[in-house]
Coordinates of C-alpha atoms in Angstrom, one line a residue:
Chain A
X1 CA 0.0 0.0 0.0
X2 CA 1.3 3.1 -1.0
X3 CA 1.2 6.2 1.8
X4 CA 1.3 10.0 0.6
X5 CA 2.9 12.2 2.3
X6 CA 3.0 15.9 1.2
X7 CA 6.0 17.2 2.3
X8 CA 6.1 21.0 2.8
X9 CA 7.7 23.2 -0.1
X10 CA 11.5 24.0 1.0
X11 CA 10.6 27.8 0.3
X12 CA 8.1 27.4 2.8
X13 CA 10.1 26.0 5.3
X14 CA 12.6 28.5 5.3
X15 CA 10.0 31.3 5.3
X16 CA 9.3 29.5 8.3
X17 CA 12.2 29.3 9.6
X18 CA 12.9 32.6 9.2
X19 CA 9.7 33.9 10.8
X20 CA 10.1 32.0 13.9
X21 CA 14.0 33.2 14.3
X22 CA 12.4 37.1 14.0
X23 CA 9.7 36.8 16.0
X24 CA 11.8 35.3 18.7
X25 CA 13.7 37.7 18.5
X26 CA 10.8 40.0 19.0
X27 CA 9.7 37.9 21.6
X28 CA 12.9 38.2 23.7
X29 CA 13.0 42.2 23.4
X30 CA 9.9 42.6 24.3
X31 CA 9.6 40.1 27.1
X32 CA 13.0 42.2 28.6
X33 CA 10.7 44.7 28.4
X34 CA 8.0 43.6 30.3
X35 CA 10.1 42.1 33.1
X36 CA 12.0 45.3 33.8
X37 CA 8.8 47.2 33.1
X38 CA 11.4 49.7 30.8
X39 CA 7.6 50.2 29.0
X40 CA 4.3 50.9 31.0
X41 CA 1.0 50.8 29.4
X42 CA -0.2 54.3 28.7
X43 CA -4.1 54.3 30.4
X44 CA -6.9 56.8 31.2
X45 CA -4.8 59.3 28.9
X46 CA -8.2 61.2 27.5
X47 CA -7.2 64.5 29.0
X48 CA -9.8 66.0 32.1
X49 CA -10.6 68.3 34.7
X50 CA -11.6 67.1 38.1
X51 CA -14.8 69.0 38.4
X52 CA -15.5 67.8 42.2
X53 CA -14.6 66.3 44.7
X54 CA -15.4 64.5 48.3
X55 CA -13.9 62.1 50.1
X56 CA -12.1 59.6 47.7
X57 CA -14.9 60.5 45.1
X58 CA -14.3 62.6 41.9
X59 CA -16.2 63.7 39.3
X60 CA -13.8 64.0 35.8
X61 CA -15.2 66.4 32.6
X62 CA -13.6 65.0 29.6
X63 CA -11.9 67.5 27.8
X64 CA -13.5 68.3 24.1
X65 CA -13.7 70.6 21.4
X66 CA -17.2 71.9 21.7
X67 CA -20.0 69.3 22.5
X68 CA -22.2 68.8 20.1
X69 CA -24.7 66.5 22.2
X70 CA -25.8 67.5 25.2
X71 CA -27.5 66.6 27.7
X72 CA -24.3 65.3 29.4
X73 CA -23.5 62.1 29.9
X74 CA -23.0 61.3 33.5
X75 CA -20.7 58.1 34.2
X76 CA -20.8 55.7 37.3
X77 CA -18.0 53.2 37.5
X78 CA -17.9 49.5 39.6
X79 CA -16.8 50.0 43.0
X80 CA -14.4 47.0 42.8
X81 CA -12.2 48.0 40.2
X82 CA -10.6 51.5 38.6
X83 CA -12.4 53.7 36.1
X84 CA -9.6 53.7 33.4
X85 CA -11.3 50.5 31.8
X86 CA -13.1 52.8 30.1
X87 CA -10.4 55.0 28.9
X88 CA -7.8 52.1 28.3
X89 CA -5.7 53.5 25.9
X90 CA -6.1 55.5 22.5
X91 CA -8.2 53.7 19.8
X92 CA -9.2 51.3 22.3
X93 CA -11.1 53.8 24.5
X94 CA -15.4 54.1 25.1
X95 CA -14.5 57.8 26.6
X96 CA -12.7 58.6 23.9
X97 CA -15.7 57.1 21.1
X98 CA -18.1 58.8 23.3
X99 CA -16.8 62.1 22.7
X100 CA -15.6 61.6 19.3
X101 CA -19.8 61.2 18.9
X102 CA -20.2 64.4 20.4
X103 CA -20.9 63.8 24.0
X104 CA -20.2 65.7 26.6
X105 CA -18.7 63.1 29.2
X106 CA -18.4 63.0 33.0
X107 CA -17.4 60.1 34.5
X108 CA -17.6 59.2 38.8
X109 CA -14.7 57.6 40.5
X110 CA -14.5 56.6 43.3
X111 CA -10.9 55.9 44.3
X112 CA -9.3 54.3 46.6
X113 CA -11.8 53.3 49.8
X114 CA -9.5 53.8 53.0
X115 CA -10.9 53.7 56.6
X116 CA -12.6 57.0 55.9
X117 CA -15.2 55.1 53.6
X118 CA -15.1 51.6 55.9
X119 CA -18.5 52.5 57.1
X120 CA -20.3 53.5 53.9
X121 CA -23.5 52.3 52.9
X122 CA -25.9 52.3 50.0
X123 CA -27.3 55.3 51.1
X124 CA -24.1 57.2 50.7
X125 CA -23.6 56.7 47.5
X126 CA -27.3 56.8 45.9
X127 CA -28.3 59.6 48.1
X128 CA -25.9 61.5 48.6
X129 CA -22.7 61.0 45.8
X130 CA -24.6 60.2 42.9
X131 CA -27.1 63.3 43.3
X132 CA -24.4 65.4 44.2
X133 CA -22.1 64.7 41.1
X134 CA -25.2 65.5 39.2
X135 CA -26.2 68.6 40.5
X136 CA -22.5 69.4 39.8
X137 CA -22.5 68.3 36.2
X138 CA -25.9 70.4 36.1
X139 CA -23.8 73.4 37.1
X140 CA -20.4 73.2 35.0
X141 CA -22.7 72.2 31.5
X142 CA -25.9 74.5 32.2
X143 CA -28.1 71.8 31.4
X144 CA -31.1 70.5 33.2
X145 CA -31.4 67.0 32.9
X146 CA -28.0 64.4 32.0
X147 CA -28.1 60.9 30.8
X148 CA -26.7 58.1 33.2
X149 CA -25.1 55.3 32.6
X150 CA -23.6 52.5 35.5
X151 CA -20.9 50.0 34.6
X152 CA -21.0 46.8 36.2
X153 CA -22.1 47.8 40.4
X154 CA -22.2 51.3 39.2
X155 CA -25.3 49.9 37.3
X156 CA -26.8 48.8 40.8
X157 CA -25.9 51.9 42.4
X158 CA -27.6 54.2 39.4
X159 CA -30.8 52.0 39.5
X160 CA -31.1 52.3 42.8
X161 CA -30.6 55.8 42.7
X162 CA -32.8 56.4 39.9
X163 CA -35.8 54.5 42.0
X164 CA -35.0 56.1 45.2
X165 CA -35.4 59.4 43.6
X166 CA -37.7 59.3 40.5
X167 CA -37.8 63.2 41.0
X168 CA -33.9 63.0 39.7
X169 CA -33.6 65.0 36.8
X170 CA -32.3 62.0 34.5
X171 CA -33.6 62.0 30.6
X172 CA -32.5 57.8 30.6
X173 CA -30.6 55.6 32.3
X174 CA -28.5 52.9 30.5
X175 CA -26.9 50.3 33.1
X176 CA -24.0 47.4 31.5
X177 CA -23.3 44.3 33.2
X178 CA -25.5 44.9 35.9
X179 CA -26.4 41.5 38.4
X180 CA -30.1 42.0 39.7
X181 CA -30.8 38.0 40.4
X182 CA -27.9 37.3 43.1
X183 CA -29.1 33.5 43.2
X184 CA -27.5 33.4 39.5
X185 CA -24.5 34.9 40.2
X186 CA -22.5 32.0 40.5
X187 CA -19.9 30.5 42.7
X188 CA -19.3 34.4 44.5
X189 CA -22.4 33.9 46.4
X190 CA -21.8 30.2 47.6
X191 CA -18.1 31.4 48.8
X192 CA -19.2 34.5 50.8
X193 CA -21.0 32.4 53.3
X194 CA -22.3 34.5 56.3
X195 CA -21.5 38.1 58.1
X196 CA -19.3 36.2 60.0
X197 CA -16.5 35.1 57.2
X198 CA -17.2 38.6 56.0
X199 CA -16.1 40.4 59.0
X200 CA -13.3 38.1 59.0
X201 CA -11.4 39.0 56.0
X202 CA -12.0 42.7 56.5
X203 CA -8.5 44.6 56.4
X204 CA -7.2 46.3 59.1
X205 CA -9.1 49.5 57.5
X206 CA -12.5 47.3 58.0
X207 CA -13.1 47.4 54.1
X208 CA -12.4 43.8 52.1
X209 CA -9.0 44.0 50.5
X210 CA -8.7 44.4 47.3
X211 CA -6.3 41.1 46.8
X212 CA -9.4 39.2 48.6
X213 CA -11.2 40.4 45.4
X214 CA -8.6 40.1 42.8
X215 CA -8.6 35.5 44.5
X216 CA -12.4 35.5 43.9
X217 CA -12.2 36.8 40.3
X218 CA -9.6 34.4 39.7
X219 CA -11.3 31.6 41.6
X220 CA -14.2 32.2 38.6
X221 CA -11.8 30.6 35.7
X222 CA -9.2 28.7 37.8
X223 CA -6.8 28.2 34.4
X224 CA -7.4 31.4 32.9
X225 CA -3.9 32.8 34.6
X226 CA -2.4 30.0 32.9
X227 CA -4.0 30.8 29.3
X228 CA -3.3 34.7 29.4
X229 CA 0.5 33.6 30.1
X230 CA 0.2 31.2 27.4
X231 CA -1.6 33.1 25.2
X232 CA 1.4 36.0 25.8
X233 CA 4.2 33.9 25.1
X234 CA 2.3 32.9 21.8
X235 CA 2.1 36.9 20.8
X236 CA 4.9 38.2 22.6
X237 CA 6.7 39.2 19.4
X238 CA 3.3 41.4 18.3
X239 CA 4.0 45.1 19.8
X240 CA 0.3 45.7 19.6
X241 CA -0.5 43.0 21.4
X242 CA 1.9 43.5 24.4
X243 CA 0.8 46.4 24.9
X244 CA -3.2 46.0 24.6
X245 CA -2.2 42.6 27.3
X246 CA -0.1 45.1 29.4
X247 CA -3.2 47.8 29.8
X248 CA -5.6 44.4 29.9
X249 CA -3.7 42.3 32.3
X250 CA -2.6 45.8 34.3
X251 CA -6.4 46.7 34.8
X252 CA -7.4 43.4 35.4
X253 CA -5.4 42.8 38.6
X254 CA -5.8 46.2 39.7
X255 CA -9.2 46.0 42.4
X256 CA -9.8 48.7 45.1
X257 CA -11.0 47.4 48.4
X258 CA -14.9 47.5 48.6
X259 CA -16.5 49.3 51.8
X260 CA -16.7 46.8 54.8
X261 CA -20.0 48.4 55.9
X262 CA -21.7 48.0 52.0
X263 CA -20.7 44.6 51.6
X264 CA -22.4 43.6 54.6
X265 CA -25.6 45.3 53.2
X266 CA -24.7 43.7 50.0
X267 CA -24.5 40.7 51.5
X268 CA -27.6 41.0 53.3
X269 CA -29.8 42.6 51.2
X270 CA -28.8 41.3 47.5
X271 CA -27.3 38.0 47.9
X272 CA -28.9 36.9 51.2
X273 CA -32.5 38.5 50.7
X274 CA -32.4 38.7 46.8
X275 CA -34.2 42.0 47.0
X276 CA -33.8 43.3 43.6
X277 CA -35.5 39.7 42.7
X278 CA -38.3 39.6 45.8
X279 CA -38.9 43.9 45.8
X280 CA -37.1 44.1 49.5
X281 CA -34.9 46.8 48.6
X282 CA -34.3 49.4 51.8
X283 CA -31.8 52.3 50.8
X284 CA -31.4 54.6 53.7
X285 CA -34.3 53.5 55.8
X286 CA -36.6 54.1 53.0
X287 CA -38.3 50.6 50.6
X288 CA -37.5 51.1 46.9
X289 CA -38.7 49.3 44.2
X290 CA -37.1 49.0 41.2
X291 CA -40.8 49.7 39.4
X292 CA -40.4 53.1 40.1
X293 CA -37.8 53.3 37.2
X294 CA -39.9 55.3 34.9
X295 CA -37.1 57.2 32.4
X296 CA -36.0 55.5 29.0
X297 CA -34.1 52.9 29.9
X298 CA -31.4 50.3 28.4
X299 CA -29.7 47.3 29.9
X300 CA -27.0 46.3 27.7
X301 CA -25.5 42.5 29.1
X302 CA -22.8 39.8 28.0
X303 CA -23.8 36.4 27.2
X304 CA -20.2 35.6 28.0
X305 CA -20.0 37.2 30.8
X306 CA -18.3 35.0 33.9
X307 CA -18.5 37.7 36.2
X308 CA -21.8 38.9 36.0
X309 CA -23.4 35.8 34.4
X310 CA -26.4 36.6 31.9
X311 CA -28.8 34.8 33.7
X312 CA -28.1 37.4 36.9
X313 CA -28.6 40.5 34.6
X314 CA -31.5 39.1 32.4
X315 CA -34.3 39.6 34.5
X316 CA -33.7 43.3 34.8
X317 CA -35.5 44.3 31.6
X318 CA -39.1 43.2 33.5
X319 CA -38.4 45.0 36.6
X320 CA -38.0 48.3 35.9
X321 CA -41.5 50.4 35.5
X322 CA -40.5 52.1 32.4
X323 CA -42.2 51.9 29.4
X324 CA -40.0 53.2 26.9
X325 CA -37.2 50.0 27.5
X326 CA -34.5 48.1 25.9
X327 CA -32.5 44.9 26.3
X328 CA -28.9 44.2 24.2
X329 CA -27.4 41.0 24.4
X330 CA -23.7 40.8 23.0
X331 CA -21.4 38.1 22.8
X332 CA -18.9 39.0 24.7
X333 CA -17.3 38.9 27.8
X334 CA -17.8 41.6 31.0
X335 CA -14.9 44.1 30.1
X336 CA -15.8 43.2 26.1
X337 CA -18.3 45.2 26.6
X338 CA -16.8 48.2 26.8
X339 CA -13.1 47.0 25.7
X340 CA -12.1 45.8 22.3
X341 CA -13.6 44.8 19.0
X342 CA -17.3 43.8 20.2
X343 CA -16.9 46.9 21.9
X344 CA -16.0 48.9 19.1
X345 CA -17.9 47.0 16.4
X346 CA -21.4 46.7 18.1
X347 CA -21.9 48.2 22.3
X348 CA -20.4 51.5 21.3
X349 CA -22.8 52.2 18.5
X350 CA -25.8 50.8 19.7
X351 CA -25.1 52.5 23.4
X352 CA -24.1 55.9 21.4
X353 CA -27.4 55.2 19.4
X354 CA -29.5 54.7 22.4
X355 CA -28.6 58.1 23.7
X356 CA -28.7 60.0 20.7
X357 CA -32.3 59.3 20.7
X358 CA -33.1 61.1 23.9
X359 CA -29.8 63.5 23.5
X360 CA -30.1 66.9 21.3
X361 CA -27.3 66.8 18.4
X362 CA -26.5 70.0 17.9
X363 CA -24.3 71.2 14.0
Chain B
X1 CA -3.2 24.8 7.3
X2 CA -3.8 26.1 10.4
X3 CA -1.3 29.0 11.8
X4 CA -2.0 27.9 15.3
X5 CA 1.4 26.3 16.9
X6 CA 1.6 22.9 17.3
X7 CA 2.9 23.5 21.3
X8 CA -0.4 25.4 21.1
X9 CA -2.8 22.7 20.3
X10 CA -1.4 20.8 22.7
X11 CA -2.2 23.2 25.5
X12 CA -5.6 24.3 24.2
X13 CA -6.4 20.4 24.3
X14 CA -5.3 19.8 27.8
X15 CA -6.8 23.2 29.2
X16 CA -9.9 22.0 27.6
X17 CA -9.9 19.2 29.1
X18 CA -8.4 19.9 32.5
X19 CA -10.3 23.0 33.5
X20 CA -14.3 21.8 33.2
X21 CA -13.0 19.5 36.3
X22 CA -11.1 22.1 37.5
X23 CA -14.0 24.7 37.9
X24 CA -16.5 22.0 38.9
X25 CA -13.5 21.3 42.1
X26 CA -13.3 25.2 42.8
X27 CA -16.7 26.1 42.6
X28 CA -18.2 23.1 44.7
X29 CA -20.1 23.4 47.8
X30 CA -17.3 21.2 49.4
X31 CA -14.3 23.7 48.7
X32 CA -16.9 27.2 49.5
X33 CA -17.9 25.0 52.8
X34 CA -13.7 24.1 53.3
X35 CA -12.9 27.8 52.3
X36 CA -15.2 29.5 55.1
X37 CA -13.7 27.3 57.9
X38 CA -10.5 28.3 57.0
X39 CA -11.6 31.9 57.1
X40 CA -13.2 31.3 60.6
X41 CA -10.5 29.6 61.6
X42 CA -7.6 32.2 60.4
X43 CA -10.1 34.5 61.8
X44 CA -10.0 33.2 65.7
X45 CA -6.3 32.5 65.6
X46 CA -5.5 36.0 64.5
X47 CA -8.3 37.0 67.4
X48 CA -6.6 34.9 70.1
X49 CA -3.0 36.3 68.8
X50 CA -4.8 39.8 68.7
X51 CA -5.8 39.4 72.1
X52 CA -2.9 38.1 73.8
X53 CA -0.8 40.8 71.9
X54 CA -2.8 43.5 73.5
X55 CA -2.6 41.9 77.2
X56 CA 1.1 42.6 76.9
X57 CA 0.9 46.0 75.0
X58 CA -1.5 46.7 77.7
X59 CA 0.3 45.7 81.1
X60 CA 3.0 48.5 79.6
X61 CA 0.5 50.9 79.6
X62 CA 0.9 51.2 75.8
X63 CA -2.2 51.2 73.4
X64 CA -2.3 47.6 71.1
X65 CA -3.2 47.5 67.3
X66 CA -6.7 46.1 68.1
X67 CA -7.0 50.1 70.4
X68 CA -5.6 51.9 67.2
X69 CA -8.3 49.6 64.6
X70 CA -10.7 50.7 66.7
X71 CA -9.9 54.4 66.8
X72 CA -8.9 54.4 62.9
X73 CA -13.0 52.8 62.9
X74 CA -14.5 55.9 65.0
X75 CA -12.4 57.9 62.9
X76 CA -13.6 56.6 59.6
X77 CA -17.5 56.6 61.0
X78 CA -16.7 60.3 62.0
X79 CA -15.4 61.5 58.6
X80 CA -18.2 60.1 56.9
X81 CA -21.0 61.9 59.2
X82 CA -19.0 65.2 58.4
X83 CA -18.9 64.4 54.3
X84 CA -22.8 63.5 54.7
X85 CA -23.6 66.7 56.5
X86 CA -21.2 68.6 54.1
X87 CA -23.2 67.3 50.8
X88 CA -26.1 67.6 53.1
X89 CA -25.5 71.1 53.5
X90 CA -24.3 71.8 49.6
X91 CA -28.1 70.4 48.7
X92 CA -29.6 72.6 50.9
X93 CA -27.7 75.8 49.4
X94 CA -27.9 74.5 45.8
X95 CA -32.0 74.3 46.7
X96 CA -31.9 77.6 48.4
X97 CA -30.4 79.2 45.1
X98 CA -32.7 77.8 42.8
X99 CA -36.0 78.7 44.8
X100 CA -35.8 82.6 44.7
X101 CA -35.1 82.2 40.6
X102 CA -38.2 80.3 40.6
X103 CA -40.1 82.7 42.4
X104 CA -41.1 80.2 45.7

């Protein structure tokens, strides 16, 4: 019997060859590069003014030429992690695509939670912060109502805000990879146990620290540390690529401890009581209810989201009590939504889209 | 022909195969029930340490770390009434400018 083996062209080979021998080349210069850290990731570069400020909290106005959209857009970033995900870097930026669009951006951060913040609660945030950057963003643009949007537990902290306070002069709200079911969150809610192993990991600050955060994440995908390592020595030679892993990988691992005082509440009242779920919301002594919601509204989730499973954000859509509502559902991954080419190709313009239709565009 | 590596392949094929048993092990009730005791238990030895160091801190009339968490804690819940009666007191004023405009 005769075998047949097709033997690669000898050209080909030595194209081969000669690839591999350049790009591991590449690869060694710019793995040097990333173990003396000679080269640091450029992020949150869209030039701002910091607007406000109290406590750890600031409120960043994106510079641009001339808005040509208004109301403003008011940003309110996760509590667990920092705001530059959504300035990474240049080209790869939903700041910067915001206000090439015409927006007028401000964005909430909260910094760095220290002691000073180890007793905040709900109410702190979604009656007092939140109304307070808005009143200042009312000021600095002039205009009387502003678009919100919440990232991730910003989303939970603008819906609760925005049903606490129906008076709040929002035109819609827009929340992303926002967890209302806590029964589907996954294997965060089976770990966290009781207020007992919470109070036990609390820093000496009385917050959880943010390295306790950065072990759950990784507990999620136990083998993804292993693939991003792999998948770098596999692109090491591509400049592009370091550097998009190097702001990725950066942010990734970069958490902020989360209020000792909130994440008892949270514990209590999301993952223990379900309350978004069962309507047992209580923020600041006062019931809310989600129903309440009445402004334009748009919850935009992942269906490969690990972090914030789908099934934990999908039931949002029913609960809120407005009538003019919208549900997106990418395929992508929690920070795809807002980082990369999903993000570029299909959040950004159906997000920007979304709040163009209750924005004024302006020549 | 596919560009992938060979070395590549390899890995993709074992990750695939060692991480749906992987996750199952991390994410079962047996591991989150293990986790918690260790937590309780890192969480009393650290106590009884805590405790014992203050004793001796104490008996030289010096204040122990569990006296300066607890300060740093009165502190923090101290700051936090001030920054709520500060935006407390910015709402009021930003109200107070806006009703004369409107005429109330």
């Amino acid at each position: 019997m005769l075998t047949v083996v097709t033997l690669p062209a000898p050209a080909s080979v030595v194209d081969q060859v000669r690839r591999e021998i350049e790009r591991n080349a590449l690869r060694a210069r710019n793995g040097i590069r990333l173990a003396t850290g000679t080269v640091g990731p450029g992020v949150g570069l869209t030039p701002k003014d910091v607007v406000w400020r109290s406590g750890r909290a600031q409120l960043w106005h994106y510079r641009s030429e001339g808005p040509r959209v208004s109301p403003p857009l008011l940003i309110v970033f996760s509590l667990v992690s920092r705001s530059y995900a959504l300035d990474l870097s240049p080209g790869n930026s939903f700041v910067e695509r915001l206000l090439d669009a015409g927006f007028d951006v401000y964005l909430l951060d909260w910094g760095v939670p220290d002691e000073r913040d180890a007793a905040n609660e709900f109410t702190d945030y979604v009656d007092d912060y939140i109304p307070a950057a808005i009143r200042r963003v009312q000021q600095v643009s002039g205009a009387e109502t502003i678009n919100l949007l919440g990232y991730c537990f910003g989303g939970v902290l603008t819906l609760l805000h925005a049903a606490h306070h129906p008076d709040s002069p929002l035109r819609s709200l827009t929340v992303m990879a926002t967890p209302v079911d806590f029964t589907a969150i996954g294997p965060h809610a089976r770990v966290a146990g009781g207020e007992r192993e919470l109070d036990a990991v609390l820093d000496d600050n009385g917050n959880i620290p943010a390295s306790i955060i950065l072990q759950g994440f990784r507990s999620l995908r136990p083998t993804a540390e292993v693939t991003r390592y792999v998948d770098l020595w596999e692109k090491l030679w591509n400049d592009d690529y370091v550097a998009a892993y190097q702001a990725m990988a950066g942010w990734a691992t970069d958490h902020v401890p989360f209020p000792g005082a909130l994440a008892r509440q949270s514990l209590r009242m999301l993952l223990h009581d379900n309350a978004m779920m069962t309507d047992r919301l209580v923020v600041g002594g006062d019931r809310v209810h989600l129903a309440d919601i009445t402004v334009p509204f748009l919850t935009v989730l992942a269906a490969r989201d690990h972090i914030v499973p789908e099934p934990a954000s999908a039931p949002l859509i029913d609960l809120v009590g407005s009538q003019d509502k919208h549900e997106l559902r990418l395929d992508a991954g929690h920070i795809g939504l807002v980082v990369g080419k999903t993000a570029a190709k299909t959040t950004v313009p159906t997000v920007l889209e979304f709040l163009q239709r209750f924005s004024e565009v302006h020549a | 022909m596919s560009d992938t590596p060979g070395w590549r392949q390899v890995y993709d094929a074992a990750e695939h195969r060692v991480a749906p048993p992987l996750e199952s092990f991390v994410h079962s009730d047996g591991l989150a029930a293990a986790a918690r005791l260790g937590v309780r238990v890192h969480s009393e030895l650290r106590s009884q340490a805590g405790g014992l160091a203050a004793r001796v801190w104490h008996f030289a009339n010096l204040p122990a770390g569990t006296d300066i968490s607890r300060l740093r804690a009165q502190i923090g819940a101290l700051d936090r009434e001030v920054r709520r009666l500060n935006r407390r007191l910015e709402q009021q004023s930003a109200a107070a400018a806006v009703a004369p405009e409107r005429g109330c």
